[in-house]
């Protein structure tokens, strides 16, 4: 039997238009969304960046282009059906959609009796409703691509960023946990429905602190206490998303847990 090799549904060496990676939930340069964009841009993907803040998106796109990559900015609210549908049409014009990554979240942190209905709803809207809206639009683009020349039934990847809270809820994260658990269930449903159609759907559990701008700004003491490699490094996380995308379809991962070696189970 010949060896099984990993191959992307559409590789940077294929002839024809460059593949597109659409990433929702891009913020600061020192954030996971930006790191994912840089990783796929390094493989000669055109990266479509979606987030709420135009200035942050533009800054990330400028960094990618300065490094020789290609990036387009599409600011919008992931929980707005009309906005995401409009962005999807513009992403479609960039080329064949090969990867779609949902990285958005609304991290509500408060004792349960202090969480307002508006806060709970916002957490759900961003992660659960936003994940569904993004996935529905992205799946239409992914399904339109056959890539028969390289992998007859592989059409691309739909990846979701999860969290520890998706697996076990605890205070003060009741709203966040409910929203992330919903996103996890959505990813499982989509994997069962669209995996047989050649789309790799995977959910990535980020089980630990990320060494990025948010944690360094909001909890510098935690960064100091973590020590060397005690927090998840942005580029290391992004590399795992790339490896999910290029996995051979005979051995796809549906859920992947990532945690620092110091993180307790």
PDB file of C-alpha atoms in Angstrom:
ATOM      1  CA  UNK A   1       0.000   0.000   0.000  1.00  0.00           C
ATOM      2  CA  UNK A   2       1.447   3.431  -0.897  1.00  0.00           C
ATOM      3  CA  UNK A   3       2.134   5.792   2.009  1.00  0.00           C
ATOM      4  CA  UNK A   4      -0.574   8.249   2.988  1.00  0.00           C
ATOM      5  CA  UNK A   5       0.658  11.812   2.765  1.00  0.00           C
ATOM      6  CA  UNK A   6      -0.864  15.014   4.118  1.00  0.00           C
ATOM      7  CA  UNK A   7      -2.055  17.332   1.419  1.00  0.00           C
ATOM      8  CA  UNK A   8      -3.958  20.595   1.521  1.00  0.00           C
ATOM      9  CA  UNK A   9      -7.247  20.633  -0.406  1.00  0.00           C
ATOM     10  CA  UNK A  10      -5.582  23.289  -2.523  1.00  0.00           C
ATOM     11  CA  UNK A  11      -1.903  23.994  -2.111  1.00  0.00           C
ATOM     12  CA  UNK A  12       0.115  27.103  -2.788  1.00  0.00           C
ATOM     13  CA  UNK A  13       1.838  25.300  -5.650  1.00  0.00           C
ATOM     14  CA  UNK A  14      -1.375  24.517  -7.528  1.00  0.00           C
ATOM     15  CA  UNK A  15      -1.974  26.354 -10.762  1.00  0.00           C
ATOM     16  CA  UNK A  16      -4.866  28.772 -11.002  1.00  0.00           C
ATOM     17  CA  UNK A  17      -6.044  31.466  -8.590  1.00  0.00           C
ATOM     18  CA  UNK A  18      -4.637  31.614  -5.075  1.00  0.00           C
ATOM     19  CA  UNK A  19      -6.748  29.956  -2.377  1.00  0.00           C
ATOM     20  CA  UNK A  20      -8.540  32.185   0.115  1.00  0.00           C
ATOM     21  CA  UNK A  21      -8.579  31.948   3.914  1.00  0.00           C
ATOM     22  CA  UNK A  22     -11.419  33.897   5.565  1.00  0.00           C
ATOM     23  CA  UNK A  23     -10.792  34.620   9.254  1.00  0.00           C
ATOM     24  CA  UNK A  24     -13.486  36.148  11.482  1.00  0.00           C
ATOM     25  CA  UNK A  25     -12.456  37.526  14.840  1.00  0.00           C
ATOM     26  CA  UNK A  26      -9.311  39.434  13.912  1.00  0.00           C
ATOM     27  CA  UNK A  27      -8.288  42.132  16.366  1.00  0.00           C
ATOM     28  CA  UNK A  28      -4.923  43.365  17.555  1.00  0.00           C
ATOM     29  CA  UNK A  29      -1.688  42.306  15.863  1.00  0.00           C
ATOM     30  CA  UNK A  30      -0.692  40.422  19.036  1.00  0.00           C
ATOM     31  CA  UNK A  31      -3.858  38.325  18.938  1.00  0.00           C
ATOM     32  CA  UNK A  32      -4.826  34.897  17.672  1.00  0.00           C
ATOM     33  CA  UNK A  33      -6.844  36.114  14.685  1.00  0.00           C
ATOM     34  CA  UNK A  34      -3.872  38.066  13.358  1.00  0.00           C
ATOM     35  CA  UNK A  35      -1.503  35.145  13.983  1.00  0.00           C
ATOM     36  CA  UNK A  36      -3.789  32.840  12.005  1.00  0.00           C
ATOM     37  CA  UNK A  37      -3.887  35.334   9.159  1.00  0.00           C
ATOM     38  CA  UNK A  38      -0.092  35.566   9.069  1.00  0.00           C
ATOM     39  CA  UNK A  39       0.257  31.768   9.062  1.00  0.00           C
ATOM     40  CA  UNK A  40      -2.015  31.243   6.082  1.00  0.00           C
ATOM     41  CA  UNK A  41      -0.617  34.266   4.261  1.00  0.00           C
ATOM     42  CA  UNK A  42       2.821  32.661   4.582  1.00  0.00           C
ATOM     43  CA  UNK A  43       1.448  29.748   2.529  1.00  0.00           C
ATOM     44  CA  UNK A  44       0.446  32.189  -0.210  1.00  0.00           C
ATOM     45  CA  UNK A  45      -3.219  32.283   0.685  1.00  0.00           C
ATOM     46  CA  UNK A  46      -5.146  35.484   0.152  1.00  0.00           C
ATOM     47  CA  UNK A  47      -6.400  36.234   3.663  1.00  0.00           C
ATOM     48  CA  UNK A  48      -9.733  37.951   4.208  1.00  0.00           C
ATOM     49  CA  UNK A  49      -9.816  39.642   7.617  1.00  0.00           C
ATOM     50  CA  UNK A  50     -13.096  40.241   9.448  1.00  0.00           C
ATOM     51  CA  UNK A  51     -13.479  41.961  12.792  1.00  0.00           C
ATOM     52  CA  UNK A  52     -15.231  44.900  14.404  1.00  0.00           C
ATOM     53  CA  UNK A  53     -12.437  47.472  14.282  1.00  0.00           C
ATOM     54  CA  UNK A  54     -11.382  48.785  10.893  1.00  0.00           C
ATOM     55  CA  UNK A  55      -8.149  50.320  12.201  1.00  0.00           C
ATOM     56  CA  UNK A  56      -6.952  47.060  13.765  1.00  0.00           C
ATOM     57  CA  UNK A  57      -7.787  45.106  10.620  1.00  0.00           C
ATOM     58  CA  UNK A  58      -5.946  47.607   8.459  1.00  0.00           C
ATOM     59  CA  UNK A  59      -2.872  47.384  10.691  1.00  0.00           C
ATOM     60  CA  UNK A  60      -2.783  43.576  10.465  1.00  0.00           C
ATOM     61  CA  UNK A  61      -3.291  43.697   6.689  1.00  0.00           C
ATOM     62  CA  UNK A  62      -0.427  46.179   6.346  1.00  0.00           C
ATOM     63  CA  UNK A  63       1.901  43.863   8.291  1.00  0.00           C
ATOM     64  CA  UNK A  64       0.976  40.919   6.076  1.00  0.00           C
ATOM     65  CA  UNK A  65       1.494  42.906   2.890  1.00  0.00           C
ATOM     66  CA  UNK A  66       4.816  44.261   4.147  1.00  0.00           C
ATOM     67  CA  UNK A  67       5.943  40.645   4.550  1.00  0.00           C
ATOM     68  CA  UNK A  68       4.969  39.864   0.964  1.00  0.00           C
ATOM     69  CA  UNK A  69       1.510  38.445   1.613  1.00  0.00           C
ATOM     70  CA  UNK A  70      -1.934  39.431   0.387  1.00  0.00           C
ATOM     71  CA  UNK A  71      -4.718  40.579   2.692  1.00  0.00           C
ATOM     72  CA  UNK A  72      -8.132  42.198   2.339  1.00  0.00           C
ATOM     73  CA  UNK A  73     -10.100  43.897   5.111  1.00  0.00           C
ATOM     74  CA  UNK A  74     -13.840  43.383   5.639  1.00  0.00           C
ATOM     75  CA  UNK A  75     -15.022  44.936   8.899  1.00  0.00           C
ATOM     76  CA  UNK A  76     -18.343  43.725  10.265  1.00  0.00           C
ATOM     77  CA  UNK A  77     -20.347  42.179  13.089  1.00  0.00           C
ATOM     78  CA  UNK A  78     -20.307  38.362  13.004  1.00  0.00           C
ATOM     79  CA  UNK A  79     -23.778  38.299  14.574  1.00  0.00           C
ATOM     80  CA  UNK A  80     -25.274  40.396  11.752  1.00  0.00           C
ATOM     81  CA  UNK A  81     -26.711  38.158   9.046  1.00  0.00           C
ATOM     82  CA  UNK A  82     -26.819  40.990   6.510  1.00  0.00           C
ATOM     83  CA  UNK A  83     -23.247  42.143   7.152  1.00  0.00           C
ATOM     84  CA  UNK A  84     -21.706  38.664   7.021  1.00  0.00           C
ATOM     85  CA  UNK A  85     -23.674  37.771   3.897  1.00  0.00           C
ATOM     86  CA  UNK A  86     -22.363  40.913   2.204  1.00  0.00           C
ATOM     87  CA  UNK A  87     -18.803  40.162   3.280  1.00  0.00           C
ATOM     88  CA  UNK A  88     -19.118  36.577   2.024  1.00  0.00           C
ATOM     89  CA  UNK A  89     -19.950  37.866  -1.455  1.00  0.00           C
ATOM     90  CA  UNK A  90     -16.855  40.071  -1.424  1.00  0.00           C
ATOM     91  CA  UNK A  91     -14.696  37.199  -0.166  1.00  0.00           C
ATOM     92  CA  UNK A  92     -16.021  35.044  -2.978  1.00  0.00           C
ATOM     93  CA  UNK A  93     -14.683  37.540  -5.493  1.00  0.00           C
ATOM     94  CA  UNK A  94     -11.134  37.066  -4.148  1.00  0.00           C
ATOM     95  CA  UNK A  95     -10.831  33.475  -5.357  1.00  0.00           C
ATOM     96  CA  UNK A  96     -11.691  29.940  -4.221  1.00  0.00           C
ATOM     97  CA  UNK A  97     -12.451  29.780  -0.503  1.00  0.00           C
ATOM     98  CA  UNK A  98     -10.331  26.996   0.993  1.00  0.00           C
ATOM     99  CA  UNK A  99     -10.294  27.808   4.719  1.00  0.00           C
ATOM    100  CA  UNK A 100     -12.791  29.557   6.980  1.00  0.00           C
ATOM    101  CA  UNK A 101     -11.899  30.184  10.624  1.00  0.00           C
ATOM    102  CA  UNK A 102     -14.299  31.463  13.268  1.00  0.00           C
ATOM    103  CA  UNK A 103     -12.268  33.054  16.066  1.00  0.00           C
ATOM    104  CA  UNK A 104     -14.777  35.527  17.544  1.00  0.00           C
ATOM    105  CA  UNK A 105     -15.959  35.555  21.165  1.00  0.00           C
ATOM    106  CA  UNK A 106     -17.450  37.821  23.811  1.00  0.00           C
ATOM    107  CA  UNK A 107     -15.840  37.004  27.145  1.00  0.00           C
ATOM    108  CA  UNK A 108     -18.355  38.055  29.808  1.00  0.00           C
ATOM    109  CA  UNK A 109     -16.859  37.633  33.284  1.00  0.00           C
ATOM    110  CA  UNK A 110     -19.050  38.238  36.352  1.00  0.00           C
ATOM    111  CA  UNK A 111     -20.729  36.382  39.229  1.00  0.00           C
ATOM    112  CA  UNK A 112     -23.842  34.716  37.867  1.00  0.00           C
ATOM    113  CA  UNK A 113     -26.287  36.875  39.836  1.00  0.00           C
ATOM    114  CA  UNK A 114     -24.620  39.976  38.399  1.00  0.00           C
ATOM    115  CA  UNK A 115     -24.823  38.933  34.746  1.00  0.00           C
ATOM    116  CA  UNK A 116     -27.525  40.885  32.954  1.00  0.00           C
ATOM    117  CA  UNK A 117     -29.750  39.389  30.300  1.00  0.00           C
ATOM    118  CA  UNK A 118     -28.117  41.736  27.804  1.00  0.00           C
ATOM    119  CA  UNK A 119     -24.645  40.453  28.724  1.00  0.00           C
ATOM    120  CA  UNK A 120     -25.736  36.819  28.488  1.00  0.00           C
ATOM    121  CA  UNK A 121     -27.424  37.469  25.166  1.00  0.00           C
ATOM    122  CA  UNK A 122     -24.376  39.258  23.785  1.00  0.00           C
ATOM    123  CA  UNK A 123     -22.109  36.333  24.674  1.00  0.00           C
ATOM    124  CA  UNK A 124     -24.517  33.956  22.932  1.00  0.00           C
ATOM    125  CA  UNK A 125     -24.932  36.235  19.907  1.00  0.00           C
ATOM    126  CA  UNK A 126     -21.202  36.478  19.293  1.00  0.00           C
ATOM    127  CA  UNK A 127     -20.178  32.852  19.769  1.00  0.00           C
ATOM    128  CA  UNK A 128     -23.271  30.797  18.975  1.00  0.00           C
ATOM    129  CA  UNK A 129     -25.317  32.897  16.578  1.00  0.00           C
ATOM    130  CA  UNK A 130     -22.220  34.461  15.022  1.00  0.00           C
ATOM    131  CA  UNK A 131     -20.654  31.037  14.577  1.00  0.00           C
ATOM    132  CA  UNK A 132     -23.772  29.773  12.824  1.00  0.00           C
ATOM    133  CA  UNK A 133     -24.091  32.781  10.517  1.00  0.00           C
ATOM    134  CA  UNK A 134     -20.408  32.674   9.582  1.00  0.00           C
ATOM    135  CA  UNK A 135     -20.447  28.903   9.061  1.00  0.00           C
ATOM    136  CA  UNK A 136     -23.530  28.993   6.863  1.00  0.00           C
ATOM    137  CA  UNK A 137     -21.991  31.617   4.578  1.00  0.00           C
ATOM    138  CA  UNK A 138     -18.553  29.970   4.559  1.00  0.00           C
ATOM    139  CA  UNK A 139     -19.934  26.515   3.822  1.00  0.00           C
ATOM    140  CA  UNK A 140     -21.569  27.747   0.639  1.00  0.00           C
ATOM    141  CA  UNK A 141     -18.185  28.978  -0.572  1.00  0.00           C
ATOM    142  CA  UNK A 142     -16.398  25.807   0.480  1.00  0.00           C
ATOM    143  CA  UNK A 143     -18.985  23.562  -1.157  1.00  0.00           C
ATOM    144  CA  UNK A 144     -18.548  25.407  -4.434  1.00  0.00           C
ATOM    145  CA  UNK A 145     -14.944  24.232  -4.673  1.00  0.00           C
ATOM    146  CA  UNK A 146     -14.133  20.670  -5.760  1.00  0.00           C
ATOM    147  CA  UNK A 147     -10.349  20.795  -6.163  1.00  0.00           C
ATOM    148  CA  UNK A 148     -10.580  17.481  -8.014  1.00  0.00           C
ATOM    149  CA  UNK A 149      -7.023  17.759  -9.336  1.00  0.00           C
ATOM    150  CA  UNK A 150      -5.464  17.330  -5.882  1.00  0.00           C
ATOM    151  CA  UNK A 151      -8.084  15.668  -3.679  1.00  0.00           C
ATOM    152  CA  UNK A 152     -11.311  14.607  -5.401  1.00  0.00           C
ATOM    153  CA  UNK A 153     -13.603  14.997  -2.397  1.00  0.00           C
ATOM    154  CA  UNK A 154     -11.707  17.521  -0.255  1.00  0.00           C
ATOM    155  CA  UNK A 155     -13.197  20.974  -0.507  1.00  0.00           C
ATOM    156  CA  UNK A 156     -11.618  22.850   2.375  1.00  0.00           C
ATOM    157  CA  UNK A 157     -11.665  23.435   6.126  1.00  0.00           C
ATOM    158  CA  UNK A 158     -14.032  25.118   8.567  1.00  0.00           C
ATOM    159  CA  UNK A 159     -12.302  25.669  11.910  1.00  0.00           C
ATOM    160  CA  UNK A 160     -13.690  27.054  15.176  1.00  0.00           C
ATOM    161  CA  UNK A 161     -11.796  28.513  18.125  1.00  0.00           C
ATOM    162  CA  UNK A 162     -13.127  27.095  21.362  1.00  0.00           C
ATOM    163  CA  UNK A 163     -12.158  27.431  25.011  1.00  0.00           C
ATOM    164  CA  UNK A 164     -11.933  25.471  28.245  1.00  0.00           C
ATOM    165  CA  UNK A 165     -15.387  26.858  29.030  1.00  0.00           C
ATOM    166  CA  UNK A 166     -16.846  24.847  26.128  1.00  0.00           C
ATOM    167  CA  UNK A 167     -16.061  21.662  28.078  1.00  0.00           C
ATOM    168  CA  UNK A 168     -16.799  22.676  31.658  1.00  0.00           C
ATOM    169  CA  UNK A 169     -18.618  25.702  32.966  1.00  0.00           C
ATOM    170  CA  UNK A 170     -17.680  27.442  36.179  1.00  0.00           C
ATOM    171  CA  UNK A 171     -18.103  30.881  37.744  1.00  0.00           C
ATOM    172  CA  UNK A 172     -17.567  33.672  36.865  1.00  0.00           C
ATOM    173  CA  UNK A 173     -17.971  32.483  33.258  1.00  0.00           C
ATOM    174  CA  UNK A 174     -21.569  31.215  33.120  1.00  0.00           C
ATOM    175  CA  UNK A 175     -22.468  33.288  30.048  1.00  0.00           C
ATOM    176  CA  UNK A 176     -19.194  32.593  28.252  1.00  0.00           C
ATOM    177  CA  UNK A 177     -19.407  28.865  28.990  1.00  0.00           C
ATOM    178  CA  UNK A 178     -22.973  28.581  27.706  1.00  0.00           C
ATOM    179  CA  UNK A 179     -22.033  30.380  24.496  1.00  0.00           C
ATOM    180  CA  UNK A 180     -18.863  28.366  23.878  1.00  0.00           C
ATOM    181  CA  UNK A 181     -20.587  25.059  24.625  1.00  0.00           C
ATOM    182  CA  UNK A 182     -23.173  25.978  22.007  1.00  0.00           C
ATOM    183  CA  UNK A 183     -20.442  26.703  19.468  1.00  0.00           C
ATOM    184  CA  UNK A 184     -18.847  23.335  20.213  1.00  0.00           C
ATOM    185  CA  UNK A 185     -22.134  21.531  19.596  1.00  0.00           C
ATOM    186  CA  UNK A 186     -22.557  23.450  16.358  1.00  0.00           C
ATOM    187  CA  UNK A 187     -19.123  22.322  15.178  1.00  0.00           C
ATOM    188  CA  UNK A 188     -19.983  18.689  15.929  1.00  0.00           C
ATOM    189  CA  UNK A 189     -23.232  18.928  13.994  1.00  0.00           C
ATOM    190  CA  UNK A 190     -21.515  20.517  11.016  1.00  0.00           C
ATOM    191  CA  UNK A 191     -18.719  17.940  11.049  1.00  0.00           C
ATOM    192  CA  UNK A 192     -21.235  15.106  10.843  1.00  0.00           C
ATOM    193  CA  UNK A 193     -23.172  16.801   8.060  1.00  0.00           C
ATOM    194  CA  UNK A 194     -20.405  18.216   5.897  1.00  0.00           C
ATOM    195  CA  UNK A 195     -17.441  15.920   6.562  1.00  0.00           C
ATOM    196  CA  UNK A 196     -18.836  13.336   4.116  1.00  0.00           C
ATOM    197  CA  UNK A 197     -19.082  16.154   1.586  1.00  0.00           C
ATOM    198  CA  UNK A 198     -15.342  16.802   1.826  1.00  0.00           C
ATOM    199  CA  UNK A 199     -15.244  19.673   4.314  1.00  0.00           C
ATOM    200  CA  UNK A 200     -13.016  19.271   7.360  1.00  0.00           C
ATOM    201  CA  UNK A 201     -14.831  20.791  10.339  1.00  0.00           C
ATOM    202  CA  UNK A 202     -12.768  21.020  13.523  1.00  0.00           C
ATOM    203  CA  UNK A 203     -13.095  22.675  16.932  1.00  0.00           C
ATOM    204  CA  UNK A 204      -9.929  23.825  18.712  1.00  0.00           C
ATOM    205  CA  UNK A 205     -10.087  24.018  22.514  1.00  0.00           C
ATOM    206  CA  UNK A 206      -7.717  26.690  23.800  1.00  0.00           C
ATOM    207  CA  UNK A 207      -7.150  25.317  27.295  1.00  0.00           C
ATOM    208  CA  UNK A 208      -4.946  27.956  28.887  1.00  0.00           C
ATOM    209  CA  UNK A 209      -3.929  31.576  28.690  1.00  0.00           C
ATOM    210  CA  UNK A 210      -2.746  33.020  25.387  1.00  0.00           C
ATOM    211  CA  UNK A 211       0.412  35.110  25.439  1.00  0.00           C
ATOM    212  CA  UNK A 212      -1.093  38.051  23.572  1.00  0.00           C
ATOM    213  CA  UNK A 213      -2.024  41.674  23.949  1.00  0.00           C
ATOM    214  CA  UNK A 214      -5.237  41.066  25.900  1.00  0.00           C
ATOM    215  CA  UNK A 215      -3.680  38.975  28.665  1.00  0.00           C
ATOM    216  CA  UNK A 216      -0.556  41.122  28.860  1.00  0.00           C
ATOM    217  CA  UNK A 217      -2.702  44.248  29.236  1.00  0.00           C
ATOM    218  CA  UNK A 218      -5.323  42.865  31.620  1.00  0.00           C
ATOM    219  CA  UNK A 219      -3.324  40.398  33.738  1.00  0.00           C
ATOM    220  CA  UNK A 220       0.429  41.119  33.564  1.00  0.00           C
ATOM    221  CA  UNK A 221       0.928  39.298  36.864  1.00  0.00           C
ATOM    222  CA  UNK A 222      -0.371  36.094  35.308  1.00  0.00           C
ATOM    223  CA  UNK A 223       2.078  36.455  32.443  1.00  0.00           C
ATOM    224  CA  UNK A 224       4.948  36.870  34.884  1.00  0.00           C
ATOM    225  CA  UNK A 225       3.857  33.899  36.986  1.00  0.00           C
ATOM    226  CA  UNK A 226       3.516  31.625  33.943  1.00  0.00           C
ATOM    227  CA  UNK A 227       7.224  31.748  33.138  1.00  0.00           C
ATOM    228  CA  UNK A 228       8.797  30.360  29.980  1.00  0.00           C
ATOM    229  CA  UNK A 229       6.253  28.676  27.713  1.00  0.00           C
ATOM    230  CA  UNK A 230       3.652  28.730  30.487  1.00  0.00           C
ATOM    231  CA  UNK A 231       1.203  30.438  28.145  1.00  0.00           C
ATOM    232  CA  UNK A 232       0.116  29.388  24.672  1.00  0.00           C
ATOM    233  CA  UNK A 233       2.256  31.129  22.066  1.00  0.00           C
ATOM    234  CA  UNK A 234       0.357  32.706  19.166  1.00  0.00           C
ATOM    235  CA  UNK A 235       2.479  31.237  16.385  1.00  0.00           C
ATOM    236  CA  UNK A 236       2.366  27.777  17.976  1.00  0.00           C
ATOM    237  CA  UNK A 237      -1.436  27.879  18.081  1.00  0.00           C
ATOM    238  CA  UNK A 238      -1.610  29.077  14.480  1.00  0.00           C
ATOM    239  CA  UNK A 239       0.641  26.223  13.370  1.00  0.00           C
ATOM    240  CA  UNK A 240      -1.876  23.734  14.754  1.00  0.00           C
ATOM    241  CA  UNK A 241      -4.670  25.305  12.696  1.00  0.00           C
ATOM    242  CA  UNK A 242      -2.505  24.964   9.597  1.00  0.00           C
ATOM    243  CA  UNK A 243      -1.864  21.303  10.388  1.00  0.00           C
ATOM    244  CA  UNK A 244      -5.608  20.721  10.752  1.00  0.00           C
ATOM    245  CA  UNK A 245      -6.115  22.188   7.313  1.00  0.00           C
ATOM    246  CA  UNK A 246      -3.548  19.930   5.642  1.00  0.00           C
ATOM    247  CA  UNK A 247      -4.557  16.716   7.435  1.00  0.00           C
ATOM    248  CA  UNK A 248      -5.284  13.791   5.160  1.00  0.00           C
ATOM    249  CA  UNK A 249      -9.013  13.138   4.995  1.00  0.00           C
ATOM    250  CA  UNK A 250      -8.564   9.504   6.094  1.00  0.00           C
ATOM    251  CA  UNK A 251      -7.541  10.726   9.571  1.00  0.00           C
ATOM    252  CA  UNK A 252      -9.275  14.030  10.289  1.00  0.00           C
ATOM    253  CA  UNK A 253      -9.338  15.546  13.763  1.00  0.00           C
ATOM    254  CA  UNK A 254     -12.722  16.879  14.850  1.00  0.00           C
ATOM    255  CA  UNK A 255     -11.577  18.348  18.162  1.00  0.00           C
ATOM    256  CA  UNK A 256      -8.104  19.362  19.260  1.00  0.00           C
ATOM    257  CA  UNK A 257      -7.091  20.454  22.769  1.00  0.00           C
ATOM    258  CA  UNK A 258      -4.156  22.847  23.078  1.00  0.00           C
ATOM    259  CA  UNK A 259      -2.598  23.695  26.427  1.00  0.00           C
ATOM    260  CA  UNK A 260       0.821  24.729  27.750  1.00  0.00           C
ATOM    261  CA  UNK A 261       2.907  21.971  29.281  1.00  0.00           C
ATOM    262  CA  UNK A 262       2.466  23.638  32.709  1.00  0.00           C
ATOM    263  CA  UNK A 263      -1.329  23.891  32.480  1.00  0.00           C
ATOM    264  CA  UNK A 264      -3.071  21.516  34.942  1.00  0.00           C
ATOM    265  CA  UNK A 265      -5.627  19.114  33.506  1.00  0.00           C
TER     266      UNK A 265
END
